[in-house]
mmCIF file of C-alpha atoms in Angstrom:
data_model
loop_
_atom_site.group_PDB
_atom_site.id
_atom_site.type_symbol
_atom_site.label_atom_id
_atom_site.label_comp_id
_atom_site.label_asym_id
_atom_site.label_seq_id
_atom_site.Cartn_x
_atom_site.Cartn_y
_atom_site.Cartn_z
ATOM 1 C CA MET A 1 -8.123 -5.934 -72.701
ATOM 2 C CA ASN A 2 -9.821 -9.159 -71.630
ATOM 3 C CA ALA A 3 -11.462 -10.979 -74.504
ATOM 4 C CA ARG A 4 -14.679 -11.409 -72.542
ATOM 5 C CA ASN A 5 -17.230 -8.633 -72.367
ATOM 6 C CA VAL A 6 -17.073 -6.929 -68.966
ATOM 7 C CA ALA A 7 -20.864 -6.685 -69.069
ATOM 8 C CA ASP A 8 -21.092 -10.502 -69.092
ATOM 9 C CA GLU A 9 -21.934 -10.880 -65.431
ATOM 10 C CA ALA A 10 -22.024 -13.907 -63.156
ATOM 11 C CA VAL A 11 -25.676 -13.169 -62.355
ATOM 12 C CA ILE A 12 -26.567 -13.688 -66.024
ATOM 13 C CA ARG A 13 -24.766 -17.029 -66.117
ATOM 14 C CA GLY A 14 -26.488 -17.914 -62.861
ATOM 15 C CA GLY A 15 -29.851 -17.486 -64.574
ATOM 16 C CA VAL A 16 -31.431 -14.945 -62.222
ATOM 17 C CA ALA A 17 -31.002 -11.666 -64.111
ATOM 18 C CA ASP A 18 -34.499 -11.674 -65.624
ATOM 19 C CA GLY A 19 -36.076 -12.565 -62.294
ATOM 20 C CA LEU A 20 -34.333 -9.710 -60.505
ATOM 21 C CA ARG A 21 -35.338 -7.206 -63.170
ATOM 22 C CA GLU A 22 -38.946 -8.366 -63.022
ATOM 23 C CA ALA A 23 -38.974 -8.121 -59.211
ATOM 24 C CA PHE A 24 -37.732 -4.526 -59.288
ATOM 25 C CA ALA A 25 -40.136 -3.702 -62.118
ATOM 26 C CA ALA A 26 -43.068 -5.009 -60.063
ATOM 27 C CA ALA A 27 -41.980 -2.941 -57.054
ATOM 28 C CA SER A 28 -41.452 0.284 -59.001
ATOM 29 C CA GLY A 29 -43.906 0.187 -61.878
ATOM 30 C CA LEU A 30 -41.051 0.621 -64.355
ATOM 31 C CA GLU A 31 -40.217 -1.701 -67.224
ATOM 32 C CA PRO A 32 -37.677 -4.489 -66.471
ATOM 33 C CA SER A 33 -35.232 -2.926 -68.952
ATOM 34 C CA TRP A 34 -34.718 -0.057 -66.485
ATOM 35 C CA PHE A 35 -32.868 -2.532 -64.243
ATOM 36 C CA SER A 36 -30.331 -3.608 -66.846
ATOM 37 C CA PHE A 37 -27.079 -1.649 -67.215
ATOM 38 C CA ASN A 38 -27.079 -2.713 -70.864
ATOM 39 C CA SER A 39 -30.432 -1.069 -71.566
ATOM 40 C CA LYS A 40 -32.560 1.798 -70.207
ATOM 41 C CA GLY A 41 -31.027 1.562 -66.745
ATOM 42 C CA ALA A 42 -27.487 2.291 -67.871
ATOM 43 C CA CYS A 43 -25.657 5.336 -66.563
ATOM 44 C CA PRO A 44 -25.419 7.645 -69.614
ATOM 45 C CA ALA A 45 -21.914 8.815 -68.738
ATOM 46 C CA CYS A 46 -20.185 5.412 -68.575
ATOM 47 C CA ARG A 47 -22.821 3.464 -70.553
ATOM 48 C CA GLY A 48 -23.316 1.001 -67.724
ATOM 49 C CA LYS A 49 -19.672 0.062 -67.260
ATOM 50 C CA GLY A 50 -19.213 1.804 -63.912
ATOM 51 C CA HIS A 51 -15.921 3.288 -65.035
ATOM 52 C CA ILE A 52 -14.433 5.571 -67.663
ATOM 53 C CA THR A 53 -11.567 4.163 -69.693
ATOM 54 C CA THR A 54 -8.795 6.477 -70.837
ATOM 55 C CA GLU A 55 -6.789 5.101 -73.724
ATOM 56 C CA LEU A 56 -3.071 5.808 -73.589
ATOM 57 C CA ALA A 57 -1.090 5.395 -76.794
ATOM 58 C CA PHE A 58 1.933 3.491 -75.487
ATOM 59 C CA LEU A 59 0.695 2.405 -72.044
ATOM 60 C CA ASP A 60 -2.092 0.238 -70.689
ATOM 61 C CA ASP A 61 -5.548 1.797 -70.651
ATOM 62 C CA VAL A 62 -6.531 3.451 -67.362
ATOM 63 C CA ALA A 63 -10.005 2.854 -65.872
ATOM 64 C CA THR A 64 -11.358 5.293 -63.260
ATOM 65 C CA PRO A 65 -14.709 5.106 -61.418
ATOM 66 C CA CYS A 66 -17.496 6.988 -63.149
ATOM 67 C CA ASP A 67 -18.191 10.319 -61.400
ATOM 68 C CA ALA A 68 -21.814 10.361 -62.559
ATOM 69 C CA CYS A 69 -22.912 7.038 -61.019
ATOM 70 C CA GLY A 70 -20.084 6.476 -58.542
ATOM 71 C CA GLY A 71 -19.379 3.090 -60.100
ATOM 72 C CA GLU A 72 -22.973 1.892 -59.609
ATOM 73 C CA ARG A 73 -23.483 1.460 -63.386
ATOM 74 C CA PHE A 74 -27.134 2.538 -63.228
ATOM 75 C CA ASN A 75 -28.839 5.872 -63.815
ATOM 76 C CA PRO A 76 -30.788 7.781 -61.103
ATOM 77 C CA THR A 77 -34.180 6.463 -62.267
ATOM 78 C CA ALA A 78 -33.094 2.858 -61.785
ATOM 79 C CA LEU A 79 -31.403 3.595 -58.468
ATOM 80 C CA LYS A 80 -34.533 5.195 -56.986
ATOM 81 C CA ALA A 81 -36.345 1.855 -57.014
ATOM 82 C CA GLU A 82 -35.857 -0.410 -54.002
ATOM 83 C CA THR A 83 -36.901 -3.890 -52.964
ATOM 84 C CA ASP A 84 -36.573 -4.846 -49.303
ATOM 85 C CA GLY A 85 -34.537 -1.665 -48.808
ATOM 86 C CA HIS A 86 -32.024 -2.486 -51.551
ATOM 87 C CA THR A 87 -31.444 -0.976 -54.984
ATOM 88 C CA ILE A 88 -30.581 -3.124 -57.977
ATOM 89 C CA ALA A 89 -26.943 -2.019 -57.590
ATOM 90 C CA ASP A 90 -27.003 -3.134 -53.931
ATOM 91 C CA VAL A 91 -28.323 -6.563 -54.899
ATOM 92 C CA LEU A 92 -25.639 -7.111 -57.527
ATOM 93 C CA ARG A 93 -22.979 -6.489 -54.874
ATOM 94 C CA MET A 94 -24.504 -8.981 -52.422
ATOM 95 C CA ALA A 95 -23.641 -12.670 -52.074
ATOM 96 C CA ALA A 96 -26.068 -15.401 -53.117
ATOM 97 C CA GLY A 97 -27.475 -16.247 -49.656
ATOM 98 C CA PRO A 98 -28.516 -12.716 -48.616
ATOM 99 C CA VAL A 99 -30.134 -12.178 -52.030
ATOM 100 C CA ALA A 100 -32.082 -15.446 -51.953
ATOM 101 C CA GLU A 101 -33.758 -14.643 -48.614
ATOM 102 C CA PRO A 102 -35.837 -11.574 -49.594
ATOM 103 C CA PHE A 103 -36.777 -13.201 -52.912
ATOM 104 C CA ALA A 104 -37.800 -16.543 -51.390
ATOM 105 C CA ASP A 105 -41.256 -16.201 -52.999
ATOM 106 C CA ARG A 106 -39.675 -16.035 -56.454
ATOM 107 C CA PRO A 107 -38.304 -19.498 -57.362
ATOM 108 C CA GLY A 108 -36.665 -18.116 -60.489
ATOM 109 C CA ILE A 109 -34.328 -16.129 -58.236
ATOM 110 C CA ALA A 110 -34.092 -18.089 -54.998
ATOM 111 C CA GLU A 111 -33.548 -21.590 -56.409
ATOM 112 C CA PRO A 112 -30.602 -20.785 -58.731
ATOM 113 C CA LEU A 113 -28.941 -18.818 -55.920
ATOM 114 C CA ARG A 114 -29.358 -21.708 -53.486
ATOM 115 C CA TRP A 115 -27.614 -23.974 -55.986
ATOM 116 C CA THR A 116 -24.888 -21.349 -56.290
ATOM 117 C CA GLU A 117 -24.337 -21.703 -52.542
ATOM 118 C CA ARG A 118 -24.374 -25.491 -52.721
ATOM 119 C CA VAL A 119 -21.545 -25.575 -55.274
ATOM 120 C CA GLY A 120 -19.388 -23.447 -52.954
ATOM 121 C CA LEU A 121 -19.861 -20.029 -54.558
ATOM 122 C CA GLY A 122 -21.885 -18.481 -51.767
ATOM 123 C CA TYR A 123 -19.129 -15.931 -51.170
ATOM 124 C CA ALA A 124 -19.221 -14.452 -54.709
ATOM 125 C CA ALA A 125 -21.223 -11.318 -55.450
ATOM 126 C CA VAL A 126 -24.329 -11.998 -57.525
ATOM 127 C CA GLY A 127 -23.215 -9.505 -60.180
ATOM 128 C CA GLN A 128 -19.507 -10.254 -60.053
ATOM 129 C CA SER A 129 -17.809 -9.964 -63.434
ATOM 130 C CA LEU A 130 -16.806 -13.286 -64.967
ATOM 131 C CA ASP A 131 -13.299 -12.108 -65.715
ATOM 132 C CA THR A 132 -12.605 -12.060 -61.959
ATOM 133 C CA LEU A 133 -13.493 -15.757 -61.499
ATOM 134 C CA SER A 134 -11.057 -18.656 -61.680
ATOM 135 C CA GLY A 135 -11.624 -21.530 -64.079
ATOM 136 C CA GLY A 136 -12.886 -23.691 -61.229
ATOM 137 C CA GLU A 137 -15.321 -20.995 -60.115
ATOM 138 C CA GLU A 138 -16.715 -20.633 -63.631
ATOM 139 C CA GLN A 139 -17.212 -24.394 -63.805
ATOM 140 C CA ARG A 140 -19.119 -24.396 -60.532
ATOM 141 C CA LEU A 141 -21.256 -21.484 -61.702
ATOM 142 C CA LEU A 142 -22.241 -23.428 -64.808
ATOM 143 C CA LEU A 143 -22.805 -26.519 -62.653
ATOM 144 C CA ALA A 144 -25.169 -24.589 -60.375
ATOM 145 C CA ARG A 145 -27.271 -23.493 -63.325
ATOM 146 C CA HIS A 146 -27.309 -26.991 -64.800
ATOM 147 C CA LEU A 147 -28.306 -28.613 -61.507
ATOM 148 C CA GLY A 148 -31.062 -26.070 -60.990
ATOM 149 C CA ALA A 149 -32.566 -27.068 -64.334
ATOM 150 C CA ALA A 150 -32.064 -30.796 -63.724
ATOM 151 C CA ALA A 151 -33.723 -30.615 -60.297
ATOM 152 C CA THR A 152 -37.009 -29.565 -61.899
ATOM 153 C CA SER A 153 -36.888 -32.092 -64.766
ATOM 154 C CA ALA A 154 -39.007 -35.251 -64.844
ATOM 155 C CA SER A 155 -36.020 -37.573 -64.400
ATOM 156 C CA GLY A 156 -34.268 -35.444 -61.781
ATOM 157 C CA PHE A 157 -30.593 -36.368 -61.478
ATOM 158 C CA ALA A 158 -30.979 -40.034 -62.425
ATOM 159 C CA GLU A 159 -29.803 -39.525 -66.017
ATOM 160 C CA GLU A 160 -27.159 -36.878 -65.317
ATOM 161 C CA ARG A 161 -23.595 -37.465 -66.561
ATOM 162 C CA ILE A 162 -21.363 -34.656 -65.301
ATOM 163 C CA VAL A 163 -17.664 -34.145 -66.100
ATOM 164 C CA LEU A 164 -15.698 -31.607 -64.037
ATOM 165 C CA ASP A 165 -12.070 -30.493 -64.362
ATOM 166 C CA GLU A 166 -10.526 -29.527 -60.995
ATOM 167 C CA PRO A 167 -13.686 -27.891 -59.589
ATOM 168 C CA THR A 168 -12.031 -27.153 -56.216
ATOM 169 C CA THR A 169 -9.658 -24.571 -57.748
ATOM 170 C CA GLY A 170 -9.718 -21.427 -55.587
ATOM 171 C CA LEU A 171 -11.926 -22.954 -52.896
ATOM 172 C CA HIS A 172 -11.487 -22.530 -49.139
ATOM 173 C CA PRO A 173 -11.166 -25.913 -47.346
ATOM 174 C CA SER A 174 -14.630 -25.526 -45.809
ATOM 175 C CA ASP A 175 -16.120 -25.000 -49.263
ATOM 176 C CA VAL A 176 -14.327 -28.115 -50.539
ATOM 177 C CA GLU A 177 -16.199 -30.077 -47.869
ATOM 178 C CA ARG A 178 -19.461 -28.480 -49.023
ATOM 179 C CA LEU A 179 -18.727 -29.477 -52.616
ATOM 180 C CA ASP A 180 -17.871 -33.018 -51.485
ATOM 181 C CA ALA A 181 -21.246 -33.244 -49.759
ATOM 182 C CA LEU A 182 -22.992 -32.048 -52.928
ATOM 183 C CA PHE A 183 -21.184 -34.677 -55.013
ATOM 184 C CA ALA A 184 -22.273 -37.379 -52.584
ATOM 185 C CA ASP A 185 -25.900 -36.215 -52.745
ATOM 186 C CA LEU A 186 -25.832 -36.197 -56.554
ATOM 187 C CA VAL A 187 -24.447 -39.737 -56.710
ATOM 188 C CA ASP A 188 -27.042 -40.910 -54.182
ATOM 189 C CA ALA A 189 -29.716 -39.346 -56.429
ATOM 190 C CA GLY A 190 -28.482 -41.411 -59.375
ATOM 191 C CA ALA A 191 -26.083 -39.039 -61.144
ATOM 192 C CA THR A 192 -22.702 -40.122 -62.515
ATOM 193 C CA LEU A 193 -19.754 -37.794 -61.884
ATOM 194 C CA VAL A 194 -16.354 -37.938 -63.576
ATOM 195 C CA VAL A 195 -14.042 -35.520 -61.743
ATOM 196 C CA VAL A 196 -10.461 -34.645 -62.693
ATOM 197 C CA GLU A 197 -9.046 -33.573 -59.340
ATOM 198 C CA HIS A 198 -5.863 -33.431 -57.265
ATOM 199 C CA ASP A 199 -7.447 -32.562 -53.911
ATOM 200 C CA LEU A 200 -7.151 -35.723 -51.844
ATOM 201 C CA ARG A 201 -10.327 -34.965 -49.905
ATOM 202 C CA VAL A 202 -12.299 -35.236 -53.135
ATOM 203 C CA VAL A 203 -10.317 -38.270 -54.334
ATOM 204 C CA ALA A 204 -11.008 -40.072 -51.047
ATOM 205 C CA GLN A 205 -14.776 -39.765 -51.601
ATOM 206 C CA ALA A 206 -14.705 -41.362 -55.066
ATOM 207 C CA ASP A 207 -16.113 -44.808 -55.795
ATOM 208 C CA HIS A 208 -13.363 -45.454 -58.342
ATOM 209 C CA VAL A 209 -9.999 -43.734 -58.826
ATOM 210 C CA ILE A 210 -7.846 -43.633 -61.965
ATOM 211 C CA ASP A 211 -4.354 -42.267 -61.292
ATOM 212 C CA ILE A 212 -2.364 -41.137 -64.344
ATOM 213 C CA GLY A 213 1.295 -40.163 -64.042
ATOM 214 C CA PRO A 214 3.839 -40.199 -62.620
ATOM 215 C CA GLY A 215 4.492 -36.628 -63.761
ATOM 216 C CA ALA A 216 2.972 -34.101 -66.118
ATOM 217 C CA GLY A 217 3.304 -33.740 -69.888
ATOM 218 C CA ALA A 218 5.991 -36.000 -71.355
ATOM 219 C CA ASP A 219 6.612 -37.428 -67.877
ATOM 220 C CA GLY A 220 3.056 -38.690 -67.516
ATOM 221 C CA GLY A 221 0.404 -40.596 -69.411
ATOM 222 C CA ARG A 222 0.877 -43.967 -67.716
ATOM 223 C CA LEU A 223 -1.827 -45.716 -65.755
ATOM 224 C CA LEU A 224 -0.509 -45.974 -62.199
ATOM 225 C CA PHE A 225 -3.627 -47.147 -60.399
ATOM 226 C CA ALA A 226 -7.255 -47.990 -60.994
ATOM 227 C CA GLY A 227 -9.624 -49.051 -58.237
ATOM 228 C CA PRO A 228 -11.326 -47.909 -55.030
ATOM 229 C CA PRO A 229 -9.523 -45.207 -53.020
ATOM 230 C CA THR A 230 -9.139 -47.574 -50.045
ATOM 231 C CA GLU A 231 -6.635 -49.585 -52.105
ATOM 232 C CA LEU A 232 -4.649 -46.566 -53.246
ATOM 233 C CA ALA A 233 -1.338 -46.084 -51.438
ATOM 234 C CA TRP A 234 -1.254 -42.506 -50.237
#
């Protein structure tokens, strides 16, 4: 079993869970807790997990979709409510961009999701379980939430000091370019970024490069280069 709770969803880390619940509550007249699969909205058969786990003594556990909710995780009362033609289960399956559009009048939902797109996670489902994300994707999810908070602060990004460890892990080349553009915008806004990265497209955009090597582990640890990327021999 994964050490992380399967109910710990990306949407919660993205900071929009409460906003979504409140939006569905306003549309239906129900309490927000009806739109949480950890509370009143949970399917009673699978307790909001979306699957039934069968424990086998000498084999791995077997998980099968819940017959009662069809894997939706919510009970019928929660699934009757709709916003813009979508149930709460529909929204959790959608990517950030399509969810942000119908909730454009709710900054608590739209703004965090727009930052999620900017960090290159626009393809991930809003309610995707964290145990399906790579380390780089989790970093970018946390970065999106942090930047959303910083953007509304008095100092903006001017006092930000951000350290990232290989944030391009798992990214499509087009999303690497998007992340590069975000880094450039943050630096222009006054932020300082320290990025541990092997992708040469990201390295080429740096103001200053520190190359440690020549290998990994016992074969590394020596300073090979320090300076602007234009002086680094590729």
